[in-house]
PDB file of C-alpha atoms in Angstrom:
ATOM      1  CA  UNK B 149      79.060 125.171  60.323  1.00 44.00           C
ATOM      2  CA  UNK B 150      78.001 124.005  56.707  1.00 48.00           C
ATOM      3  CA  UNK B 151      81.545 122.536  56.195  1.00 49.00           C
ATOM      4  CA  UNK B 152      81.135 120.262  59.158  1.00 49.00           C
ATOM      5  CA  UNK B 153      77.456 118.939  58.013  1.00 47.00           C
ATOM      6  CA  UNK B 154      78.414 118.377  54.440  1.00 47.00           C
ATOM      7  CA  UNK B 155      81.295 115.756  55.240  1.00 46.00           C
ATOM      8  CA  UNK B 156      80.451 112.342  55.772  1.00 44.00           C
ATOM      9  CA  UNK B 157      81.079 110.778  59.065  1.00 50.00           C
ATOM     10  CA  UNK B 158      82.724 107.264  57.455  1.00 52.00           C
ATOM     11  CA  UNK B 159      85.208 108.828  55.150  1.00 52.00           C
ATOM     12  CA  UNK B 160      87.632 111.563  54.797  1.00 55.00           C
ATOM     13  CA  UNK B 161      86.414 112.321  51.203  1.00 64.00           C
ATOM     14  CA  UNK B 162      83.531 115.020  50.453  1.00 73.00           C
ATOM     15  CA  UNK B 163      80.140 114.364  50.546  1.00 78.00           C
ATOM     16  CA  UNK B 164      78.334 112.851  47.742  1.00 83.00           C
ATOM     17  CA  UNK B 165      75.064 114.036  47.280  1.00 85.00           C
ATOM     18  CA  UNK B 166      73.907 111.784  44.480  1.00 85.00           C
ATOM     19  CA  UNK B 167      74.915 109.058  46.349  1.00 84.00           C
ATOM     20  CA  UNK B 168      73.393 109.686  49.049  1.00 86.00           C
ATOM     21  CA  UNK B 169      69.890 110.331  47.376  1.00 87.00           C
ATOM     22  CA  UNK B 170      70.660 106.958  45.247  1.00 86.00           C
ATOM     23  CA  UNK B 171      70.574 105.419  49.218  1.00 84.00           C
ATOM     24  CA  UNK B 172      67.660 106.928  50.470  1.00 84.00           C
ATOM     25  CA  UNK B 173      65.693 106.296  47.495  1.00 84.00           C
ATOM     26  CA  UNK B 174      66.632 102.250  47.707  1.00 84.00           C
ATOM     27  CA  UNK B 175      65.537 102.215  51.418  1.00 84.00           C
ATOM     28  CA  UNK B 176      62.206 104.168  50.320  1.00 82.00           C
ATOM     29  CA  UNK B 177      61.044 101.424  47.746  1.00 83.00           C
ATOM     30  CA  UNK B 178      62.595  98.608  48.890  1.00 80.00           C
ATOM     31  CA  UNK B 179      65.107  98.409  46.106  1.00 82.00           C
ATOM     32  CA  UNK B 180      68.137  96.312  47.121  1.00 80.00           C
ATOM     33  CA  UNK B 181      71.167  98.060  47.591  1.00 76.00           C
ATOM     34  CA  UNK B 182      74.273  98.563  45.106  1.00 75.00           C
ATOM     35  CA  UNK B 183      76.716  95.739  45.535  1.00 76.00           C
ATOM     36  CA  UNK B 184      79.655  96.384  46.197  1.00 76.00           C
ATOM     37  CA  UNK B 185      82.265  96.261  42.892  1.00 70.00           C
ATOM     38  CA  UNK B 186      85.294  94.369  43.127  1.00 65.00           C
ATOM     39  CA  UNK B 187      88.576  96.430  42.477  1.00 69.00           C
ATOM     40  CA  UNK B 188      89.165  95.431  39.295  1.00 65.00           C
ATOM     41  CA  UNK B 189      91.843  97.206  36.874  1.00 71.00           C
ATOM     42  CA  UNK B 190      90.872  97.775  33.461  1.00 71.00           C
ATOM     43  CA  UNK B 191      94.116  98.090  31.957  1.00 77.00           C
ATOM     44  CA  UNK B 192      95.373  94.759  33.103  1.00 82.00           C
ATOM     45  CA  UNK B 193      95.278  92.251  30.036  1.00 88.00           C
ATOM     46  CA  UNK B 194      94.133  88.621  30.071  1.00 91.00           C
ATOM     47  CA  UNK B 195      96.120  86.150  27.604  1.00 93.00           C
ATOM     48  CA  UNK B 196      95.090  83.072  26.187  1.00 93.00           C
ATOM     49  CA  UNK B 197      97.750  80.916  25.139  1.00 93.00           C
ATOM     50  CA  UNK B 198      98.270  76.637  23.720  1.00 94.00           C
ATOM     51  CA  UNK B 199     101.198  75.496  24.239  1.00 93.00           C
ATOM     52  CA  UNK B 200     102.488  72.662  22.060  1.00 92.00           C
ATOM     53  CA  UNK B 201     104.035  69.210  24.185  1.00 90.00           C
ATOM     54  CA  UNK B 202     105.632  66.774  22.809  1.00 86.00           C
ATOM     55  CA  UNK B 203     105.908  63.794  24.972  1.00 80.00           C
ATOM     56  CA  UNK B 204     109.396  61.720  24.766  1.00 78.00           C
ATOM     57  CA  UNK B 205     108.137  58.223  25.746  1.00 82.00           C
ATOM     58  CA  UNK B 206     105.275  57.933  23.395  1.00 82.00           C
ATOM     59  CA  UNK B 207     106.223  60.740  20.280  1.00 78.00           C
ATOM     60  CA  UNK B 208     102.883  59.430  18.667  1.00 84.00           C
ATOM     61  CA  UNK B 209     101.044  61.130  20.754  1.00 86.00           C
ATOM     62  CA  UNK B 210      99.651  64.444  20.291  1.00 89.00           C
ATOM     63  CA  UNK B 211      99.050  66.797  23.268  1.00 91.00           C
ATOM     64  CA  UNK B 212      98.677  70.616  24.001  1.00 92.00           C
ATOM     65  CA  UNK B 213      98.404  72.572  27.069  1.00 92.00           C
ATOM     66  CA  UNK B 214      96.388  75.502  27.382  1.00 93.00           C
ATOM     67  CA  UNK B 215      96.314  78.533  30.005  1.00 93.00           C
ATOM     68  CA  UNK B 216      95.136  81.777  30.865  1.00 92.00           C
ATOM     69  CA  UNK B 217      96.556  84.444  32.785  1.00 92.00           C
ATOM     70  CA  UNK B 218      96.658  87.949  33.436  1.00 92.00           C
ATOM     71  CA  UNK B 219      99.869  89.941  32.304  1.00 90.00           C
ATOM     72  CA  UNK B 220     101.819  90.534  35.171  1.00 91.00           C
ATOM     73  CA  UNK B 221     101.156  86.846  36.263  1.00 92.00           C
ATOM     74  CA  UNK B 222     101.579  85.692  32.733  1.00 92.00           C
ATOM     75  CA  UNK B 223     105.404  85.163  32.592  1.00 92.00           C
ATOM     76  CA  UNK B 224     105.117  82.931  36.404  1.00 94.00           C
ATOM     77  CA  UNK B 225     102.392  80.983  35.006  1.00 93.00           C
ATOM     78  CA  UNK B 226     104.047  80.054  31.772  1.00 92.00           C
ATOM     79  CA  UNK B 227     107.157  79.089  33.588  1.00 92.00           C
ATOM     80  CA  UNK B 228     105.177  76.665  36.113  1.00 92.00           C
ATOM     81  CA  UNK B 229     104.170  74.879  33.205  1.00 91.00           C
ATOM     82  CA  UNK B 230     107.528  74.635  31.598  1.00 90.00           C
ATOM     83  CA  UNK B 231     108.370  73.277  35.385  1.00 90.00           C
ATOM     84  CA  UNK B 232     105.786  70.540  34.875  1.00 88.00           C
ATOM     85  CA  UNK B 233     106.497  69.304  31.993  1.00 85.00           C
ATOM     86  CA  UNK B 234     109.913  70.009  30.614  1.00 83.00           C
ATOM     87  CA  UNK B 235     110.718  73.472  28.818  1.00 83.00           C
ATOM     88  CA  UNK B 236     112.988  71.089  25.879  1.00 84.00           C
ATOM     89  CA  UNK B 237     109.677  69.348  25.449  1.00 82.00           C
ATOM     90  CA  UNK B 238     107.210  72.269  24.222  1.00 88.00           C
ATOM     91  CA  UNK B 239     106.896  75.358  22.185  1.00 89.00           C
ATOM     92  CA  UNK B 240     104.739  78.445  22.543  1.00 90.00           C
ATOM     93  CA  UNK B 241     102.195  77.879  19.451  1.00 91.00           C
ATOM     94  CA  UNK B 242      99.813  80.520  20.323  1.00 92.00           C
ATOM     95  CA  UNK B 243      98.932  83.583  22.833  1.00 93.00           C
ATOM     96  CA  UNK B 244      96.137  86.021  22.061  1.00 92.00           C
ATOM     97  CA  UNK B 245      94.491  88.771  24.414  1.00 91.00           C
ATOM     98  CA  UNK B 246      91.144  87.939  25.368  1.00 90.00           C
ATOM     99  CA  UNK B 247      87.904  89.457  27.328  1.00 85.00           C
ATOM    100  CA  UNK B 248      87.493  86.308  29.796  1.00 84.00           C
ATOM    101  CA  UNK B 249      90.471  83.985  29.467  1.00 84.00           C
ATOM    102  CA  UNK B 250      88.073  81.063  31.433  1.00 86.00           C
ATOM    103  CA  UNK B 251      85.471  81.335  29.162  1.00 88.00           C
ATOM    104  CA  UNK B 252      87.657  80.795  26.323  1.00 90.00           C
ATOM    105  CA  UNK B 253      89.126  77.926  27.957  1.00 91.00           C
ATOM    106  CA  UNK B 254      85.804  76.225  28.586  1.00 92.00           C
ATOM    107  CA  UNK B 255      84.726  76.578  25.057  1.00 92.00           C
ATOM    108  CA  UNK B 256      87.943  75.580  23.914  1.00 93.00           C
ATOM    109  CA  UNK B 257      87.783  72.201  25.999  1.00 93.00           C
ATOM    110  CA  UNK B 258      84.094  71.950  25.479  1.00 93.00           C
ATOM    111  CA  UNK B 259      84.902  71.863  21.751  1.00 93.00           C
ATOM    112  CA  UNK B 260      87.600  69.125  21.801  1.00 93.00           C
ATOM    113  CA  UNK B 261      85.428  66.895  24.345  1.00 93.00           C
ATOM    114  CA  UNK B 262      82.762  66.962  21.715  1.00 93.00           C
ATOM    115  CA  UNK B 263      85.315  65.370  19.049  1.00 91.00           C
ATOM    116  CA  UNK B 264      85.679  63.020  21.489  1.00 91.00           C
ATOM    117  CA  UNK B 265      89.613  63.672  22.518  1.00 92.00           C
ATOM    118  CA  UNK B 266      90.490  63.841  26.124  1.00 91.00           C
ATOM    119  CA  UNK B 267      90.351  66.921  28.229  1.00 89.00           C
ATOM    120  CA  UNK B 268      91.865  66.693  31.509  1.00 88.00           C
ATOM    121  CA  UNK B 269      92.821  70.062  33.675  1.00 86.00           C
ATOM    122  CA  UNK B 270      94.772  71.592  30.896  1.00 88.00           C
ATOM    123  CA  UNK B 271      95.850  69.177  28.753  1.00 89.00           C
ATOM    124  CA  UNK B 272      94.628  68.645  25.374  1.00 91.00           C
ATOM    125  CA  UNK B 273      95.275  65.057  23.794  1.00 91.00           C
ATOM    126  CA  UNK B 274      94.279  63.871  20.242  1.00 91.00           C
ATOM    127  CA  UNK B 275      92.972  60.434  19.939  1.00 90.00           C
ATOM    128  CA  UNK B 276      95.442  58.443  18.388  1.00 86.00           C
ATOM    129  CA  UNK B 277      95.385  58.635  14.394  1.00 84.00           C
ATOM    130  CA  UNK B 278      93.589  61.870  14.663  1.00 86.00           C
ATOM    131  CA  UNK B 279      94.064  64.308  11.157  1.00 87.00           C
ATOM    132  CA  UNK B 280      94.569  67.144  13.642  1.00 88.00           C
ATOM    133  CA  UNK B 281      98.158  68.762  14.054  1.00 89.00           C
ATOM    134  CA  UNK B 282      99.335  72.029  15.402  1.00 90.00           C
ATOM    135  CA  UNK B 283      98.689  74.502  12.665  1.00 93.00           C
ATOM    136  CA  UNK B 284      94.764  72.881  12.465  1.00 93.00           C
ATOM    137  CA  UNK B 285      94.337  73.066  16.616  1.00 93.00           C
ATOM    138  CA  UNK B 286      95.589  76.721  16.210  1.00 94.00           C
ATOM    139  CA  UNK B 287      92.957  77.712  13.718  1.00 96.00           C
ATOM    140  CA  UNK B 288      90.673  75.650  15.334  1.00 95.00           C
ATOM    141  CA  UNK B 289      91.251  77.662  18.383  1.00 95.00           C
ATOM    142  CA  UNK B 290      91.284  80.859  16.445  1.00 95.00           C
ATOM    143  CA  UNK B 291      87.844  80.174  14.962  1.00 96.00           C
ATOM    144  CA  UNK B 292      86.342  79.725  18.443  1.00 95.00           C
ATOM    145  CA  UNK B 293      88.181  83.143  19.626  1.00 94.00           C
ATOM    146  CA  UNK B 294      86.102  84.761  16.888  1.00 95.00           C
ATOM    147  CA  UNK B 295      83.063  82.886  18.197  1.00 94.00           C
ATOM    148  CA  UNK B 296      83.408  84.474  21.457  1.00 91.00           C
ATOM    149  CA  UNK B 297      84.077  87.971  19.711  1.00 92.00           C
ATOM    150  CA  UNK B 298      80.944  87.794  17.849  1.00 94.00           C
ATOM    151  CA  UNK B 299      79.063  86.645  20.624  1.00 91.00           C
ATOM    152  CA  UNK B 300      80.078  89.726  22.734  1.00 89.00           C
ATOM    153  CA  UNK B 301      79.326  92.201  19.911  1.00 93.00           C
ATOM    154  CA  UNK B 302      75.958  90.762  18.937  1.00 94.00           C
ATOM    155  CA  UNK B 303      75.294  91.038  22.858  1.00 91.00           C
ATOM    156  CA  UNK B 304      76.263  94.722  23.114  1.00 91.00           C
ATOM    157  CA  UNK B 305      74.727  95.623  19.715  1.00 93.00           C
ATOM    158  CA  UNK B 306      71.205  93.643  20.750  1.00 93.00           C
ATOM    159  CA  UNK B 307      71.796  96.065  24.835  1.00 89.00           C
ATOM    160  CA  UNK B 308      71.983  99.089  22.407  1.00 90.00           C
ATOM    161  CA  UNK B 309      68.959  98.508  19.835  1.00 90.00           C
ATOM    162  CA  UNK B 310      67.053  98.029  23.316  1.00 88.00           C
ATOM    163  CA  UNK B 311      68.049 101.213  24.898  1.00 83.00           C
ATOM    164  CA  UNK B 312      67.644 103.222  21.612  1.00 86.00           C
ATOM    165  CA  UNK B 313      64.714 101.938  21.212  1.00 85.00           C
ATOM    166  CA  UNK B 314      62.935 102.770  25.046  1.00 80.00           C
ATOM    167  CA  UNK B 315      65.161 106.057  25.793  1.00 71.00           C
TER     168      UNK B 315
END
């Protein structure tokens, strides 16, 4: 008789006590329930990468792609750019993992649009007699990787100081 009460009606799994108090203690003071968490896998890697084109009608020009992708879609997503713009035409200048490959890309293209080059989709293209060149995009690039880093320690360091200091 107890094993039939202690299951829960919606799943096959056993029944969760502290989840269920965690419920009835949200309904009791109005708190709004837990949202549900996306399935997300921890061990899957997000890579940042700037890829280096060199365009064949105007050689002048500089330009660089950049991406993002997860690993298993990483190898698809680098091809579909080789697709676009010719595989002869660029080189692989730089791949790093990262926490949030789209917020690196925003900073990355928020950074260039504020020396003035142009930023469109992916593409990154110097104005023309611009001092930049691949090895000074890539520590350019690097520098705002550490940014991020630092930014993301000083966040958890500042959430830890806080609960250390009101445990």
């Amino acid at each position: 008789m107890t094993t039939n009460s202690a299951k829960d009606k919606n799943s096959e799994g056993d029944y969760d006590l502290v989840e269920e108090i965690d419920n009835h203690l949200r309904r009791l003071f109005y708190i709004k329930p837990k949202a549900e968490n996306p399935k997300l896998n921890p061990y899957v890697v997000e890579f940042f990468g700037v890829l280096s084109l060199t365009d064949l009608r105007a050689p002048q020009r500089k330009l660089w792609v950049i991406y993002y992708a997860k690993q298993p879609d990483l190898d698809k997503t680098v091809d579909e750019i080789h697709e676009k713009y010719g595989k002869k035409n660029m080189f692989d200048m730089y791949r790093t993992p990262v926490f949030s490959g789209a917020a690196l890309r925003d900073s990355v293209k928020k950074h260039f649009s504020n020396l003035k080059w142009f930023t469109k989709g992916n593409l990154l293209e110097a104005p023309p007699k611009s001092h930049f060149n691949d090895e000074r995009v890539v520590k350019t690039i690097t520098d705002l990787h550490h940014l991020e880093h630092q930014r993301l320690y000083n966040y958890v360091m500042v959430k830890n100081m806080w609960f250390s200091r009101y445990r």
